[in-house]
Tab-separated table of C-alpha atoms and ligand atoms in Angstrom:
chain	number	residue	atom	x	y	z
A	1	UNK	CA	1.635	-17.097	-7.616
A	2	UNK	CA	-1.256	-14.739	-7.868
A	3	UNK	CA	-4.511	-16.381	-7.050
A	4	UNK	CA	-6.265	-17.598	-10.215
A	5	UNK	CA	-9.977	-16.632	-10.881
A	6	UNK	CA	-12.011	-19.807	-11.857
A	7	UNK	CA	-14.258	-17.700	-13.858
A	8	UNK	CA	-12.168	-15.073	-15.175
A	9	UNK	CA	-14.146	-12.125	-16.950
A	10	UNK	CA	-12.843	-10.378	-20.412
A	11	UNK	CA	-10.232	-7.665	-20.012
A	12	UNK	CA	-11.753	-4.330	-21.042
A	13	UNK	CA	-9.462	-1.608	-22.451
A	14	UNK	CA	-8.387	1.281	-20.148
A	15	UNK	CA	-8.898	3.724	-22.808
A	16	UNK	CA	-11.248	6.605	-21.708
A	17	UNK	CA	-12.983	7.467	-18.374
A	18	UNK	CA	-14.380	4.806	-15.712
A	19	UNK	CA	-17.716	3.103	-16.545
A	20	UNK	CA	-20.775	4.987	-15.645
A	21	UNK	CA	-21.641	5.315	-11.893
A	22	UNK	CA	-24.239	2.422	-11.991
A	23	UNK	CA	-22.265	0.255	-13.483
A	24	UNK	CA	-19.239	0.874	-11.130
A	25	UNK	CA	-21.725	0.269	-8.462
A	26	UNK	CA	-22.859	-3.051	-9.856
A	27	UNK	CA	-19.350	-4.190	-10.280
A	28	UNK	CA	-18.172	-3.627	-6.696
A	29	UNK	CA	-21.164	-5.511	-5.512
A	30	UNK	CA	-20.512	-8.420	-7.959
A	31	UNK	CA	-16.886	-8.423	-6.641
A	32	UNK	CA	-17.751	-8.884	-3.225
A	33	UNK	CA	-20.394	-11.482	-3.915
A	34	UNK	CA	-17.803	-13.647	-6.025
A	35	UNK	CA	-14.966	-13.569	-3.398
A	36	UNK	CA	-16.675	-12.943	0.219
A	37	UNK	CA	-16.760	-16.963	0.612
A	38	UNK	CA	-13.361	-17.244	-0.780
A	39	UNK	CA	-11.433	-19.235	1.935
A	40	UNK	CA	-7.663	-19.383	0.748
A	41	UNK	CA	-4.998	-17.625	2.687
A	42	UNK	CA	-3.728	-17.337	6.438
A	43	UNK	CA	-4.096	-14.382	8.713
A	44	UNK	CA	-0.246	-13.153	9.478
A	45	UNK	CA	0.728	-13.654	13.138
A	46	UNK	CA	4.403	-12.706	13.091
A	47	UNK	CA	3.166	-9.645	14.737
A	48	UNK	CA	1.231	-11.349	17.578
A	49	UNK	CA	-1.840	-9.240	17.877
A	50	UNK	CA	-2.448	-9.508	14.178
A	51	UNK	CA	-3.050	-13.402	14.396
A	52	UNK	CA	-6.498	-12.538	16.148
A	53	UNK	CA	-7.862	-10.650	13.125
A	54	UNK	CA	-11.258	-12.230	11.891
A	55	UNK	CA	-10.664	-14.100	8.728
A	56	UNK	CA	-14.133	-13.390	7.488
A	57	UNK	CA	-13.707	-9.905	7.076
A	58	UNK	CA	-13.967	-8.323	3.645
A	59	UNK	CA	-14.226	-4.731	2.915
A	60	UNK	CA	-14.164	-3.190	-0.832
A	61	UNK	CA	-14.260	0.460	-2.042
A	62	UNK	CA	-13.746	2.171	-5.301
A	63	UNK	CA	-13.267	5.842	-4.998
A	64	UNK	CA	-13.153	8.010	-8.222
A	65	UNK	CA	-11.349	11.372	-9.105
A	66	UNK	CA	-14.372	13.413	-8.531
A	67	UNK	CA	-14.842	11.872	-4.972
A	68	UNK	CA	-17.591	9.455	-6.119
A	69	UNK	CA	-17.671	6.503	-3.689
A	70	UNK	CA	-18.777	3.035	-4.058
A	71	UNK	CA	-18.434	0.657	-0.952
A	72	UNK	CA	-19.578	-2.833	-0.032
A	73	UNK	CA	-18.959	-5.297	2.981
A	74	UNK	CA	-16.743	-4.316	6.028
A	75	UNK	CA	-15.518	-1.146	4.422
A	76	UNK	CA	-15.496	0.842	7.849
A	77	UNK	CA	-13.749	-1.757	9.911
A	78	UNK	CA	-10.488	-0.352	11.183
A	79	UNK	CA	-7.306	-2.195	10.425
A	80	UNK	CA	-3.456	-1.223	10.852
A	81	UNK	CA	-2.241	0.286	7.640
A	82	UNK	CA	1.084	-1.482	7.741
A	83	UNK	CA	3.107	-1.515	4.549
A	84	UNK	CA	0.638	0.241	2.785
A	85	UNK	CA	1.962	3.492	4.673
A	86	UNK	CA	5.278	3.051	2.853
A	87	UNK	CA	3.748	4.573	-0.352
A	88	UNK	CA	2.430	7.418	1.128
A	89	UNK	CA	5.433	8.366	3.488
A	90	UNK	CA	7.363	7.810	0.318
A	91	UNK	CA	5.183	10.584	-1.713
A	92	UNK	CA	5.872	12.961	1.259
A	93	UNK	CA	9.281	12.451	1.239
A	94	UNK	CA	9.405	12.998	-2.567
A	95	UNK	CA	7.681	16.116	-1.867
A	96	UNK	CA	10.167	17.390	0.470
A	97	UNK	CA	13.373	16.082	-0.916
A	98	UNK	CA	12.500	15.527	-4.844
A	99	UNK	CA	13.010	12.700	-7.395
A	100	UNK	CA	16.793	12.994	-7.554
A	101	UNK	CA	17.337	12.631	-3.794
A	102	UNK	CA	15.030	9.838	-3.341
A	103	UNK	CA	16.226	7.678	-6.247
A	104	UNK	CA	19.851	8.078	-5.200
A	105	UNK	CA	19.395	7.587	-1.391
A	106	UNK	CA	16.579	5.317	-1.232
A	107	UNK	CA	16.540	3.514	-4.884
A	108	UNK	CA	13.426	2.587	-6.938
A	109	UNK	CA	14.054	-1.225	-7.879
A	110	UNK	CA	12.478	-4.098	-6.687
A	111	UNK	CA	14.818	-6.224	-4.466
A	112	UNK	CA	12.978	-9.369	-5.269
A	113	UNK	CA	13.205	-10.337	-1.840
A	114	UNK	CA	10.787	-10.468	1.026
A	115	UNK	CA	9.802	-7.252	2.580
A	116	UNK	CA	12.168	-7.467	5.846
A	117	UNK	CA	15.347	-9.012	4.193
A	118	UNK	CA	18.277	-8.373	5.673
A	119	UNK	CA	20.159	-10.097	2.692
A	120	UNK	CA	18.882	-7.526	0.541
A	121	UNK	CA	20.756	-4.878	2.226
A	122	UNK	CA	23.971	-6.892	2.432
A	123	UNK	CA	23.943	-7.908	-1.224
A	124	UNK	CA	23.960	-3.882	-1.882
A	125	UNK	CA	26.354	-2.647	0.360
A	126	UNK	CA	23.551	-1.190	2.604
A	127	UNK	CA	21.728	0.414	-0.205
A	128	UNK	CA	17.927	-0.017	0.306
A	129	UNK	CA	17.242	-0.298	-3.171
A	130	UNK	CA	13.487	-0.069	-2.605
A	131	UNK	CA	11.364	2.093	-0.705
A	132	UNK	CA	8.280	-0.425	-0.527
A	133	UNK	CA	10.315	-2.889	1.785
A	134	UNK	CA	11.280	-2.303	5.516
A	135	UNK	CA	14.679	-1.031	4.920
A	136	UNK	CA	14.243	1.382	2.267
A	137	UNK	CA	10.729	2.457	4.406
A	138	UNK	CA	12.834	3.120	7.471
A	139	UNK	CA	15.239	5.069	5.496
A	140	UNK	CA	12.485	7.269	3.940
A	141	UNK	CA	10.745	7.946	7.178
A	142	UNK	CA	14.275	8.913	8.616
A	143	UNK	CA	14.618	11.215	5.455
A	144	UNK	CA	11.143	12.739	6.140
A	145	UNK	CA	12.441	14.590	9.219
A	146	UNK	CA	16.011	14.829	8.186
A	147	UNK	CA	17.026	12.077	10.721
A	148	UNK	CA	15.025	13.964	13.677
A	149	UNK	CA	12.263	11.180	14.555
A	150	UNK	CA	10.033	13.995	16.349
A	151	UNK	CA	10.099	15.842	13.061
A	152	UNK	CA	9.253	12.622	10.768
A	153	UNK	CA	6.484	11.742	13.032
A	154	UNK	CA	4.810	14.978	12.795
A	155	UNK	CA	5.226	15.144	8.827
A	156	UNK	CA	3.965	11.827	8.411
A	157	UNK	CA	1.041	12.106	10.893
A	158	UNK	CA	-0.102	15.678	8.996
A	159	UNK	CA	0.684	14.042	5.494
A	160	UNK	CA	-1.246	10.720	6.111
A	161	UNK	CA	-4.106	12.888	7.653
A	162	UNK	CA	-4.351	14.889	4.304
A	163	UNK	CA	-4.079	11.850	2.075
A	164	UNK	CA	-7.073	10.282	3.937
A	165	UNK	CA	-9.061	13.459	4.618
A	166	UNK	CA	-9.255	12.836	8.261
A	167	UNK	CA	-6.667	12.185	11.196
A	168	UNK	CA	-5.727	8.731	11.651
A	169	UNK	CA	-5.536	7.287	15.275
A	170	UNK	CA	-3.085	4.850	16.426
A	171	UNK	CA	-3.957	1.335	17.000
A	172	UNK	CA	-2.003	0.918	20.385
A	173	UNK	CA	-2.425	-2.701	20.628
A	174	UNK	CA	-0.868	-3.146	17.416
A	175	UNK	CA	1.964	-0.867	17.941
A	176	UNK	CA	2.668	-2.264	21.338
A	177	UNK	CA	2.817	-5.912	19.866
A	178	UNK	CA	5.080	-5.147	17.105
A	179	UNK	CA	7.417	-2.947	19.079
A	180	UNK	CA	7.697	-6.197	21.589
A	181	UNK	CA	8.687	-8.312	18.619
A	182	UNK	CA	10.618	-5.823	16.488
A	183	UNK	CA	14.123	-7.051	16.421
A	184	UNK	CA	14.517	-7.654	12.832
A	185	UNK	CA	13.494	-3.941	11.999
A	186	UNK	CA	15.945	-2.652	14.852
A	187	UNK	CA	18.626	-4.965	13.259
A	188	UNK	CA	17.795	-3.445	9.800
A	189	UNK	CA	17.798	0.106	11.406
A	190	UNK	CA	21.493	-0.559	12.844
A	191	UNK	CA	22.697	-2.020	9.650
A	192	UNK	CA	21.481	0.755	7.667
A	193	UNK	CA	23.558	2.878	10.187
A	194	UNK	CA	26.439	0.889	10.029
A	195	UNK	CA	26.591	1.393	6.167
A	196	UNK	CA	26.359	5.177	6.792
A	197	UNK	CA	22.733	5.080	5.024
A	198	UNK	CA	20.738	6.343	7.876
A	199	UNK	CA	21.020	9.711	9.920
A	200	UNK	CA	19.968	9.748	13.280
A	201	UNK	CA	18.993	7.458	15.928
A	202	UNK	CA	18.097	4.389	14.434
A	203	UNK	CA	16.195	2.795	17.372
A	204	UNK	CA	13.965	5.801	17.360
A	205	UNK	CA	13.542	5.985	13.654
A	206	UNK	CA	12.579	2.606	13.755
A	207	UNK	CA	9.994	3.296	16.450
A	208	UNK	CA	8.559	6.178	14.204
A	209	UNK	CA	8.343	3.338	11.327
A	210	UNK	CA	6.687	1.127	13.724
A	211	UNK	CA	4.030	3.728	14.738
A	212	UNK	CA	3.375	4.552	11.130
A	213	UNK	CA	2.423	0.978	10.317
A	214	UNK	CA	0.136	0.677	13.465
A	215	UNK	CA	-2.077	3.627	12.227
A	216	UNK	CA	-5.620	2.694	12.020
A	217	UNK	CA	-7.317	2.858	8.608
A	218	UNK	CA	-10.327	1.613	6.880
A	219	UNK	CA	-10.941	0.171	3.181
A	220	UNK	CA	-12.708	3.453	2.832
A	221	UNK	CA	-9.574	5.695	3.824
A	222	UNK	CA	-7.130	3.481	1.691
A	223	UNK	CA	-9.353	4.022	-1.434
A	224	UNK	CA	-9.519	7.849	-0.837
A	225	UNK	CA	-5.615	8.009	-0.173
A	226	UNK	CA	-5.149	6.117	-3.493
A	227	UNK	CA	-7.485	8.447	-5.290
A	228	UNK	CA	-5.618	11.373	-4.281
A	229	UNK	CA	-2.644	9.788	-6.101
A	230	UNK	CA	-4.846	9.031	-9.126
A	231	UNK	CA	-5.984	12.527	-9.194
A	232	UNK	CA	-2.613	14.009	-9.709
A	233	UNK	CA	-1.960	14.652	-5.721
A	234	UNK	CA	-5.101	16.404	-4.786
A	235	UNK	CA	-7.590	14.778	-2.322
A	236	UNK	CA	-11.010	14.427	-4.353
A	237	UNK	CA	-12.936	15.015	-1.305
A	238	UNK	CA	-11.303	17.722	0.689
A	239	UNK	CA	-10.027	19.400	-2.609
A	240	UNK	CA	-6.810	19.922	-1.043
A	241	UNK	CA	-3.482	19.684	-2.765
A	242	UNK	CA	-1.440	16.724	-0.732
A	243	UNK	CA	1.745	16.232	-3.248
A	244	UNK	CA	2.529	17.625	-6.745
A	245	UNK	CA	1.672	15.827	-9.877
A	246	UNK	CA	5.103	15.043	-10.326
A	247	UNK	CA	5.272	13.186	-6.811
A	248	UNK	CA	2.004	11.314	-7.534
A	249	UNK	CA	3.381	9.986	-10.783
A	250	UNK	CA	6.751	9.108	-8.977
A	251	UNK	CA	5.270	7.259	-6.214
A	252	UNK	CA	2.976	5.377	-8.398
A	253	UNK	CA	5.772	4.308	-10.593
A	254	UNK	CA	7.424	2.760	-7.403
A	255	UNK	CA	4.221	1.146	-6.421
A	256	UNK	CA	4.067	-0.570	-9.831
A	257	UNK	CA	7.517	-1.848	-9.778
A	258	UNK	CA	7.643	-3.047	-6.047
A	259	UNK	CA	4.160	-2.427	-4.323
A	260	UNK	CA	3.048	-6.349	-3.926
A	261	UNK	CA	6.452	-7.509	-2.392
A	262	UNK	CA	8.184	-10.312	-4.465
A	263	UNK	CA	4.904	-10.788	-6.697
A	264	UNK	CA	5.075	-7.107	-8.066
A	265	UNK	CA	5.968	-8.655	-11.436
A	266	UNK	CA	3.305	-10.901	-11.512
A	267	UNK	CA	0.751	-8.755	-10.254
A	268	UNK	CA	1.631	-5.967	-12.934
A	269	UNK	CA	1.487	-8.609	-15.657
A	270	UNK	CA	-2.080	-10.087	-14.410
A	271	UNK	CA	-3.482	-6.749	-13.172
A	272	UNK	CA	-1.931	-3.877	-14.731
A	273	UNK	CA	-1.884	-1.336	-11.832
A	274	UNK	CA	0.117	0.253	-9.262
A	275	UNK	CA	-0.601	-1.185	-6.102
A	276	UNK	CA	0.574	-1.250	-2.249
A	277	UNK	CA	-0.234	-4.233	0.163
A	278	UNK	CA	0.013	-4.569	3.719
A	279	UNK	CA	0.003	-7.683	5.994
A	280	UNK	CA	-2.971	-6.601	8.117
A	281	UNK	CA	-4.845	-7.355	4.985
A	282	UNK	CA	-5.264	-4.265	2.828
A	283	UNK	CA	-4.262	-3.578	-0.643
A	284	UNK	CA	-4.851	-0.179	-2.414
A	285	UNK	CA	-4.503	-0.300	-6.114
A	286	UNK	CA	-4.715	3.373	-8.241
A	287	UNK	CA	-5.707	3.830	-11.756
A	288	UNK	CA	-4.318	7.183	-12.368
A	289	UNK	CA	-6.688	9.747	-13.726
A	290	UNK	CA	-9.765	7.450	-12.758
A	291	UNK	CA	-9.637	6.292	-9.195
A	292	UNK	CA	-8.469	3.813	-6.803
A	293	UNK	CA	-9.472	0.561	-5.228
A	294	UNK	CA	-9.307	-0.332	-1.330
A	295	UNK	CA	-9.632	-3.688	-0.145
A	296	UNK	CA	-9.151	-5.175	2.984
A	297	UNK	CA	-9.631	-8.931	3.931
A	298	UNK	CA	-7.037	-10.308	6.477
A	299	UNK	CA	-6.109	-13.957	4.962
A	300	UNK	CA	-2.734	-13.712	3.333
A	301	UNK	CA	-1.084	-15.515	0.619
A	302	UNK	CA	2.642	-16.762	1.109
A	303	UNK	CA	4.096	-13.526	-0.042
A	304	UNK	CA	2.074	-11.371	2.579
A	305	UNK	CA	-1.018	-10.341	0.038
A	306	UNK	CA	-4.643	-10.420	0.765
A	307	UNK	CA	-6.111	-13.246	-1.222
A	308	UNK	CA	-9.672	-11.946	-1.559
A	309	UNK	CA	-8.360	-8.317	-2.125
A	310	UNK	CA	-6.240	-9.638	-4.898
A	311	UNK	CA	-9.149	-11.363	-6.574
A	312	UNK	CA	-11.553	-8.452	-6.179
A	313	UNK	CA	-8.983	-5.903	-7.737
A	314	UNK	CA	-8.094	-8.461	-10.382
A	315	UNK	CA	-12.025	-8.506	-11.418
A	316	UNK	CA	-12.498	-4.719	-11.155
A	317	UNK	CA	-9.201	-4.112	-13.056
A	318	UNK	CA	-10.517	-6.562	-15.687
A	319	UNK	CA	-14.313	-5.417	-15.644
A	320	UNK	CA	-14.002	-1.859	-15.333
A	321	UNK	CA	-11.051	-1.759	-17.875
A	322	UNK	CA	-8.359	-0.336	-15.449
A	323	UNK	CA	-5.174	-2.169	-16.649
A	324	UNK	CA	-2.622	0.586	-17.640
A	325	UNK	CA	-1.328	-1.361	-20.401
A	326	UNK	CA	-4.853	-2.523	-22.127
A	327	UNK	CA	-5.615	0.082	-24.679
A	328	UNK	CA	-7.960	-0.267	-27.816
A	329	UNK	CA	-8.122	1.827	-31.124
A	330	UNK	CA	-10.466	4.730	-30.371
B	401	LIG	N1	5.225	-3.264	10.165
B	401	LIG	C1	5.357	-4.628	9.410
B	401	LIG	C2	6.811	-4.810	9.504
B	401	LIG	O1	7.623	-3.820	9.437
B	401	LIG	C3	5.159	-3.894	8.089
B	401	LIG	C4	4.943	-5.311	7.383
B	401	LIG	C5	4.273	-5.281	5.975
B	401	LIG	O2	2.894	-4.901	5.908
B	401	LIG	O3	4.626	-5.524	4.945
B	401	LIG	O4	7.241	-5.854	9.646
């Protein structure tokens, strides 16, 4: 279950722009105050080094499509991007290969199974179905370099930097820890190869995927990366176009269907925004044409979604009128 707020606020309609600057500032601070003491959730430990994260960390940022910024708490603390990278690497692959190729090769549906499921691949003759879980993300990373791991890395390193407006560095400790305990992802790579769904050296491509997940970001970075998708693919701070409007739209529709692991349907029902979550505790949620919320707090629920981040984004979606499906009569 998505965590429930003991004191939910009324849902504002999404019709029209974001509230005034001062009001957004006030709501971001209110969200922090409401949830920073919330103690539910457990820090991920299947990647050994992640288990050492401070469970008290909590950062929250709203970045709007004009580049306006509202940050509170641990907004500048670095954490590994993990699965949040899947959304942005998917956008880069869409930009390179187009809507139809990505739909056919990787798929756009939710598997309804955990992010590292082998069964999801086996049930679908090796078709990944979903670019937001590991098998589909490994296939997407491979496509970005046409099967050449060096080309994939160069493209995603440059592309994620363009989304974030700065070069991202690799968290070597997270990378080594995951690389040493990566049997499952290596197995997914081999299965994709076995089904003829992956071109290139699967171990080397899984290594690129592992590095991609170990890039270090802050809540501030993921908010700006999300705001770039909210702004039709143009980074609102640097002014540079990163992907086309069509790609931003397609990437967000997949995030809406599958960004929150096997809770994606419930998330869309309760919060009404495309979002992507990662096991280090980050979540980015995007309100197209308005802006994005970047949240970070390590304790996770059983699906792998940060508990405080979900509560804060749910609050902001209601109070700021972000839910895509909440219209009112003009
Ligand atoms: N690097 C992690 C893995 O592949 C990402 C998991 C996640 O954030 O969902 O297992």
